[in-house]
């Protein structure tokens, strides 16, 4: 890819062309190869130069450049035909504005590069948006020489800019609520030649000098007088550059001034500070010197300045013209770029081979710099990490100057034979890739010649970086030297990615050497599978394994390749063969249960617990018969019977019926490996042969298991005899007999115990609740000495009494509970329930409660709620009268009024005459009236609990009198 700019060399170092060459390739070769040999003690230059290409040659072939300005993203170039060209940093035209009809004198970007302002000799100022159709034009009817946009032009609604020209007025324009507002900042001191705006500070130059205005305080800060004996501004324009927010660099004629903006608050050295306003700004000249050349442009450079120097011209007299006036031919010298300090100490100078320089004047050149922070039109300082660029403009040429970078420095070192220093510079600098490859190749060749293979391989990532071609070249070089294992860890898999051939060469070198099989496995695990042919490497490994001793790392590498190809069954076979602990996770991840039919034994050998759990969980895929058959035929000597036991035990725990065909085998396995679990198994299972099980238990002397089997076989007497004869545990014998529910067996227990005094004694201790103690005692032969007979008889009596007492206590508690519940039921049944009338006021709140309670009466509530019930006093249906109703659980119903009237005619005793107004249940008639009027639910509830049915109460009283 061709470079967008053409490199040029300063004229004082090499030969250069003054005109555009017709043959660009020859010109380029001449520029690059025109330099001669330099001495080894020659000082290295600081800047390098390139002629801007792209669209620039075609633009300037029919027009001439007049001015330039640079933003962080774009370059603006003004021409003498009034056009504004927008270009990128490669010189390609992005956009153009036919803004004016005459020479464009000045251009200005806002701070973020959204708008471009231009002024022209046609008397207009035009502001264009770079990214929309927004455009504003201002006509001043006099040539405009300078313009500057507010750095925050795009962000502020005021849209301010400042402009000036031959009219001698410095105009500040902005928007307000009432339209455009203009303000004359300065006038009557001659034309305005230059304007630069940074933050709130506006600097401008006229025929008198340079002034600075602060828009924040609306005050003029200073006046810097025009240098004495300086040429007129029409011949050599003054140049203003803001280095940052506090330093303004002024170049005018052959004079340089650096002005610093200070504030009274932060400067304790200000004289008469007490008389200054707090926070006010003032200007101090911090540098001033004269030069031996005219200044055609000036810009900051680190802690120094870059000056575009125009040397004095030599004039040659020519013959007189037809009108008798002698003519002069001007022969200008090449313009020079000089770097000088603020004390006018020259650090370097370069003469530029500008096209047509002989005919140009100082005002025909311009200098701009970028990138920088701050207002693009006001200059500024470069941001960290950005490369300073300088644009030298002549009518027919644009040259870019920039500091020499690491590439230039390394090239200079290589040209002078300083290869070691060049290598150090490559490692610490930011040289371009091609140069890194060149220096790195030479250094790597040296290391390989010295047989320092490891060091050479370790340096490859630094020296080769992102060059795929360089990496491939060195991969094959190492392969030729048979040292690829040393280089393999450093080979990149991305950024850059090499051709698949390179990676395959490395893998094949590792595969064919058994010493590097582990490294091959590691690389296959870490390298992306997309960078090499998986099929080719798979074939190579299969061939290697078939022709040599099997290597576990190489087998695992083959399994990894099978995984990449989604050949999970093949990979599983290798993982199982290698007994890798991750095989179980691998099976679960890829659901490979169907592939385990022939891998039962290896899985159990690898991890018996996880293997058994896996097999039991997937019975439908791997049936028990298949697992058992594999384990049984694995070793004739029964080495893996323990694994079979673990599997069948886990299977039985999950589903007792799943392995019922193998329960007979499981009896033997339990007897051999876990006898303690055999008895629970015998009790739970019904799928084993009792005879075979009894034989197994007999061979292994498992008495309790034999007792259980005999009991299940129905041979209870022999089982009992076995308990007494071998276990000698009367408690267990009694438990066994009790479980059989056979009275004859009790007699057998007594008969078999009579011959043993200890057994008789033990039997006496457990008789209570099981058999009659007297019967046992009567069967004891006379004269038999029974140990602790007295204590045991006392215990029998005590236990009998305790049992009798407990039975009596339980009977009493039961009777008491029955009585209490009956009384509670009776009391509840005698309570009344108030049911409100359908239209009564006082009963509304109780009606719902009464209805809820009546619901519990079942079918009997239909007498009241359904309207079919009758009052037991007036015998009218309860629904006939619109009054409240009282109902009882005995199914008797009364109207409240009837119940009250009936109470007036009943007198229980002459001594209770004062209670004639009470109901038979003790409730006064007025309570019902108050209830119906006020709806007192609390009174109603209390009355309900004490109210009794008249009929039932009367009947009960009559019955008591009779008896």
PDB file of N, CA, C and O in Angstrom, residues 612-620 622-628 643-663 666 670 681:
ATOM      1  N   UNK A 612     -20.767 -46.652  40.614  1.00  0.00           N
ATOM      2  CA  UNK A 612     -21.989 -47.333  41.037  1.00  0.00           C
ATOM      3  C   UNK A 612     -23.173 -46.383  40.971  1.00  0.00           C
ATOM      4  O   UNK A 612     -24.261 -46.735  40.485  1.00  0.00           O
ATOM      5  N   UNK A 613     -22.998 -45.144  41.451  1.00  0.00           N
ATOM      6  CA  UNK A 613     -24.096 -44.174  41.416  1.00  0.00           C
ATOM      7  C   UNK A 613     -24.536 -43.899  39.983  1.00  0.00           C
ATOM      8  O   UNK A 613     -25.740 -43.806  39.693  1.00  0.00           O
ATOM      9  N   UNK A 614     -23.580 -43.788  39.076  1.00  0.00           N
ATOM     10  CA  UNK A 614     -23.917 -43.535  37.669  1.00  0.00           C
ATOM     11  C   UNK A 614     -24.699 -44.703  37.078  1.00  0.00           C
ATOM     12  O   UNK A 614     -25.701 -44.508  36.379  1.00  0.00           O
ATOM     13  N   UNK A 615     -24.257 -45.929  37.347  1.00  0.00           N
ATOM     14  CA  UNK A 615     -24.931 -47.097  36.776  1.00  0.00           C
ATOM     15  C   UNK A 615     -26.332 -47.274  37.356  1.00  0.00           C
ATOM     16  O   UNK A 615     -27.273 -47.633  36.639  1.00  0.00           O
ATOM     17  N   UNK A 616     -26.484 -47.014  38.631  1.00  0.00           N
ATOM     18  CA  UNK A 616     -27.787 -47.180  39.265  1.00  0.00           C
ATOM     19  C   UNK A 616     -28.769 -46.120  38.782  1.00  0.00           C
ATOM     20  O   UNK A 616     -29.969 -46.382  38.624  1.00  0.00           O
ATOM     21  N   UNK A 617     -28.276 -44.915  38.531  1.00  0.00           N
ATOM     22  CA  UNK A 617     -29.155 -43.836  38.084  1.00  0.00           C
ATOM     23  C   UNK A 617     -29.659 -44.049  36.662  1.00  0.00           C
ATOM     24  O   UNK A 617     -30.650 -43.430  36.258  1.00  0.00           O
ATOM     25  N   UNK A 618     -29.006 -44.872  35.890  1.00  0.00           N
ATOM     26  CA  UNK A 618     -29.389 -45.050  34.489  1.00  0.00           C
ATOM     27  C   UNK A 618     -29.654 -46.533  34.210  1.00  0.00           C
ATOM     28  O   UNK A 618     -29.030 -47.162  33.351  1.00  0.00           O
ATOM     29  N   UNK A 619     -30.582 -47.071  34.978  1.00  0.00           N
ATOM     30  CA  UNK A 619     -30.931 -48.490  34.836  1.00  0.00           C
ATOM     31  C   UNK A 619     -31.548 -48.772  33.472  1.00  0.00           C
ATOM     32  O   UNK A 619     -31.357 -49.853  32.907  1.00  0.00           O
ATOM     33  N   UNK A 620     -32.318 -47.837  32.949  1.00  0.00           N
ATOM     34  CA  UNK A 620     -32.967 -48.086  31.667  1.00  0.00           C
ATOM     35  C   UNK A 620     -31.958 -48.183  30.539  1.00  0.00           C
ATOM     36  O   UNK A 620     -32.183 -48.881  29.549  1.00  0.00           O
ATOM     37  N   UNK A 622     -28.452 -48.905  31.051  1.00  0.00           N
ATOM     38  CA  UNK A 622     -27.520 -50.000  31.357  1.00  0.00           C
ATOM     39  C   UNK A 622     -28.227 -50.925  32.351  1.00  0.00           C
ATOM     40  O   UNK A 622     -28.169 -50.695  33.568  1.00  0.00           O
ATOM     41  N   UNK A 623     -28.929 -51.965  31.897  1.00  0.00           N
ATOM     42  CA  UNK A 623     -29.704 -52.828  32.809  1.00  0.00           C
ATOM     43  C   UNK A 623     -28.794 -53.602  33.751  1.00  0.00           C
ATOM     44  O   UNK A 623     -27.623 -53.876  33.440  1.00  0.00           O
ATOM     45  N   UNK A 624     -29.301 -53.982  34.906  1.00  0.00           N
ATOM     46  CA  UNK A 624     -28.475 -54.698  35.892  1.00  0.00           C
ATOM     47  C   UNK A 624     -27.885 -55.990  35.361  1.00  0.00           C
ATOM     48  O   UNK A 624     -26.761 -56.366  35.720  1.00  0.00           O
ATOM     49  N   UNK A 625     -28.642 -56.692  34.508  1.00  0.00           N
ATOM     50  CA  UNK A 625     -28.133 -57.969  34.012  1.00  0.00           C
ATOM     51  C   UNK A 625     -26.836 -57.768  33.230  1.00  0.00           C
ATOM     52  O   UNK A 625     -25.921 -58.608  33.284  1.00  0.00           O
ATOM     53  N   UNK A 626     -26.736 -56.637  32.540  1.00  0.00           N
ATOM     54  CA  UNK A 626     -25.524 -56.366  31.769  1.00  0.00           C
ATOM     55  C   UNK A 626     -24.350 -56.056  32.691  1.00  0.00           C
ATOM     56  O   UNK A 626     -23.223 -56.514  32.474  1.00  0.00           O
ATOM     57  N   UNK A 627     -24.599 -55.270  33.718  1.00  0.00           N
ATOM     58  CA  UNK A 627     -23.536 -54.924  34.669  1.00  0.00           C
ATOM     59  C   UNK A 627     -23.052 -56.177  35.395  1.00  0.00           C
ATOM     60  O   UNK A 627     -21.845 -56.432  35.520  1.00  0.00           O
ATOM     61  N   UNK A 628     -23.997 -56.973  35.865  1.00  0.00           N
ATOM     62  CA  UNK A 628     -23.619 -58.161  36.637  1.00  0.00           C
ATOM     63  C   UNK A 628     -22.842 -59.140  35.774  1.00  0.00           C
ATOM     64  O   UNK A 628     -21.836 -59.733  36.206  1.00  0.00           O
ATOM     65  N   UNK A 643     -16.851 -55.126  43.915  1.00  0.00           N
ATOM     66  CA  UNK A 643     -17.520 -54.123  43.082  1.00  0.00           C
ATOM     67  C   UNK A 643     -18.943 -54.557  42.766  1.00  0.00           C
ATOM     68  O   UNK A 643     -19.867 -53.725  42.748  1.00  0.00           O
ATOM     69  N   UNK A 644     -19.125 -55.858  42.531  1.00  0.00           N
ATOM     70  CA  UNK A 644     -20.465 -56.369  42.275  1.00  0.00           C
ATOM     71  C   UNK A 644     -21.346 -56.173  43.504  1.00  0.00           C
ATOM     72  O   UNK A 644     -22.531 -55.813  43.381  1.00  0.00           O
ATOM     73  N   UNK A 645     -20.792 -56.420  44.673  1.00  0.00           N
ATOM     74  CA  UNK A 645     -21.558 -56.204  45.902  1.00  0.00           C
ATOM     75  C   UNK A 645     -21.965 -54.741  46.046  1.00  0.00           C
ATOM     76  O   UNK A 645     -23.134 -54.439  46.378  1.00  0.00           O
ATOM     77  N   UNK A 646     -21.034 -53.828  45.808  1.00  0.00           N
ATOM     78  CA  UNK A 646     -21.368 -52.399  45.927  1.00  0.00           C
ATOM     79  C   UNK A 646     -22.488 -52.010  44.970  1.00  0.00           C
ATOM     80  O   UNK A 646     -23.401 -51.253  45.330  1.00  0.00           O
ATOM     81  N   UNK A 647     -22.417 -52.516  43.747  1.00  0.00           N
ATOM     82  CA  UNK A 647     -23.440 -52.173  42.764  1.00  0.00           C
ATOM     83  C   UNK A 647     -24.798 -52.723  43.176  1.00  0.00           C
ATOM     84  O   UNK A 647     -25.807 -52.000  43.174  1.00  0.00           O
ATOM     85  N   UNK A 648     -24.867 -54.022  43.540  1.00  0.00           N
ATOM     86  CA  UNK A 648     -26.145 -54.629  43.894  1.00  0.00           C
ATOM     87  C   UNK A 648     -26.722 -54.020  45.169  1.00  0.00           C
ATOM     88  O   UNK A 648     -27.949 -53.876  45.301  1.00  0.00           O
ATOM     89  N   UNK A 649     -25.869 -53.673  46.096  1.00  0.00           N
ATOM     90  CA  UNK A 649     -26.353 -53.032  47.319  1.00  0.00           C
ATOM     91  C   UNK A 649     -26.985 -51.675  47.007  1.00  0.00           C
ATOM     92  O   UNK A 649     -28.098 -51.371  47.480  1.00  0.00           O
ATOM     93  N   UNK A 650     -26.290 -50.850  46.205  1.00  0.00           N
ATOM     94  CA  UNK A 650     -26.837 -49.542  45.840  1.00  0.00           C
ATOM     95  C   UNK A 650     -28.122 -49.699  45.026  1.00  0.00           C
ATOM     96  O   UNK A 650     -29.077 -48.925  45.183  1.00  0.00           O
ATOM     97  N   UNK A 651     -28.144 -50.702  44.168  1.00  0.00           N
ATOM     98  CA  UNK A 651     -29.342 -50.968  43.371  1.00  0.00           C
ATOM     99  C   UNK A 651     -30.514 -51.347  44.272  1.00  0.00           C
ATOM    100  O   UNK A 651     -31.648 -50.891  44.072  1.00  0.00           O
ATOM    101  N   UNK A 652     -30.247 -52.190  45.276  1.00  0.00           N
ATOM    102  CA  UNK A 652     -31.304 -52.606  46.193  1.00  0.00           C
ATOM    103  C   UNK A 652     -31.803 -51.419  47.021  1.00  0.00           C
ATOM    104  O   UNK A 652     -33.006 -51.322  47.318  1.00  0.00           O
ATOM    105  N   UNK A 653     -30.902 -50.522  47.412  1.00  0.00           N
ATOM    106  CA  UNK A 653     -31.303 -49.343  48.185  1.00  0.00           C
ATOM    107  C   UNK A 653     -32.223 -48.440  47.379  1.00  0.00           C
ATOM    108  O   UNK A 653     -33.154 -47.848  47.923  1.00  0.00           O
ATOM    109  N   UNK A 654     -31.969 -48.329  46.084  1.00  0.00           N
ATOM    110  CA  UNK A 654     -32.796 -47.459  45.252  1.00  0.00           C
ATOM    111  C   UNK A 654     -34.122 -48.132  44.899  1.00  0.00           C
ATOM    112  O   UNK A 654     -35.190 -47.506  44.999  1.00  0.00           O
ATOM    113  N   UNK A 655     -34.070 -49.358  44.442  1.00  0.00           N
ATOM    114  CA  UNK A 655     -35.278 -50.075  44.020  1.00  0.00           C
ATOM    115  C   UNK A 655     -35.116 -51.547  44.397  1.00  0.00           C
ATOM    116  O   UNK A 655     -34.382 -52.288  43.732  1.00  0.00           O
ATOM    117  N   UNK A 656     -35.770 -52.015  45.466  1.00  0.00           N
ATOM    118  CA  UNK A 656     -35.589 -53.401  45.907  1.00  0.00           C
ATOM    119  C   UNK A 656     -35.947 -54.437  44.853  1.00  0.00           C
ATOM    120  O   UNK A 656     -35.475 -55.577  44.910  1.00  0.00           O
ATOM    121  N   UNK A 657     -36.777 -54.050  43.894  1.00  0.00           N
ATOM    122  CA  UNK A 657     -37.214 -55.025  42.893  1.00  0.00           C
ATOM    123  C   UNK A 657     -36.397 -54.977  41.610  1.00  0.00           C
ATOM    124  O   UNK A 657     -36.599 -55.819  40.729  1.00  0.00           O
ATOM    125  N   UNK A 658     -35.530 -53.961  41.483  1.00  0.00           N
ATOM    126  CA  UNK A 658     -34.801 -53.805  40.228  1.00  0.00           C
ATOM    127  C   UNK A 658     -33.842 -54.968  39.989  1.00  0.00           C
ATOM    128  O   UNK A 658     -33.681 -55.429  38.859  1.00  0.00           O
ATOM    129  N   UNK A 659     -33.202 -55.438  41.019  1.00  0.00           N
ATOM    130  CA  UNK A 659     -32.242 -56.534  40.858  1.00  0.00           C
ATOM    131  C   UNK A 659     -32.692 -57.809  41.529  1.00  0.00           C
ATOM    132  O   UNK A 659     -31.869 -58.554  42.086  1.00  0.00           O
ATOM    133  N   UNK A 660     -33.995 -58.073  41.498  1.00  0.00           N
ATOM    134  CA  UNK A 660     -34.526 -59.239  42.213  1.00  0.00           C
ATOM    135  C   UNK A 660     -33.963 -60.559  41.681  1.00  0.00           C
ATOM    136  O   UNK A 660     -33.877 -61.541  42.418  1.00  0.00           O
ATOM    137  N   UNK A 661     -33.567 -60.565  40.414  1.00  0.00           N
ATOM    138  CA  UNK A 661     -33.008 -61.802  39.863  1.00  0.00           C
ATOM    139  C   UNK A 661     -31.663 -62.157  40.491  1.00  0.00           C
ATOM    140  O   UNK A 661     -31.189 -63.292  40.352  1.00  0.00           O
ATOM    141  N   UNK A 662     -31.059 -61.196  41.137  1.00  0.00           N
ATOM    142  CA  UNK A 662     -29.724 -61.416  41.698  1.00  0.00           C
ATOM    143  C   UNK A 662     -29.725 -61.385  43.222  1.00  0.00           C
ATOM    144  O   UNK A 662     -28.673 -61.264  43.850  1.00  0.00           O
ATOM    145  N   UNK A 663     -30.906 -61.490  43.824  1.00  0.00           N
ATOM    146  CA  UNK A 663     -30.958 -61.445  45.285  1.00  0.00           C
ATOM    147  C   UNK A 663     -30.303 -62.681  45.912  1.00  0.00           C
ATOM    148  O   UNK A 663     -29.756 -62.597  47.011  1.00  0.00           O
ATOM    149  N   UNK A 666     -26.846 -61.904  45.917  1.00  0.00           N
ATOM    150  CA  UNK A 666     -26.603 -60.826  46.876  1.00  0.00           C
ATOM    151  C   UNK A 666     -26.504 -61.353  48.298  1.00  0.00           C
ATOM    152  O   UNK A 666     -25.813 -60.763  49.138  1.00  0.00           O
ATOM    153  N   UNK A 670     -23.468 -60.210  50.630  1.00  0.00           N
ATOM    154  CA  UNK A 670     -23.630 -59.599  51.943  1.00  0.00           C
ATOM    155  C   UNK A 670     -22.917 -60.431  53.005  1.00  0.00           C
ATOM    156  O   UNK A 670     -22.271 -59.895  53.912  1.00  0.00           O
ATOM    157  N   UNK A 681     -31.502 -57.247  54.762  1.00  0.00           N
ATOM    158  CA  UNK A 681     -31.787 -57.629  53.385  1.00  0.00           C
ATOM    159  C   UNK A 681     -32.716 -58.838  53.350  1.00  0.00           C
ATOM    160  O   UNK A 681     -33.669 -58.889  52.557  1.00  0.00           O
TER     161      UNK A 681
END
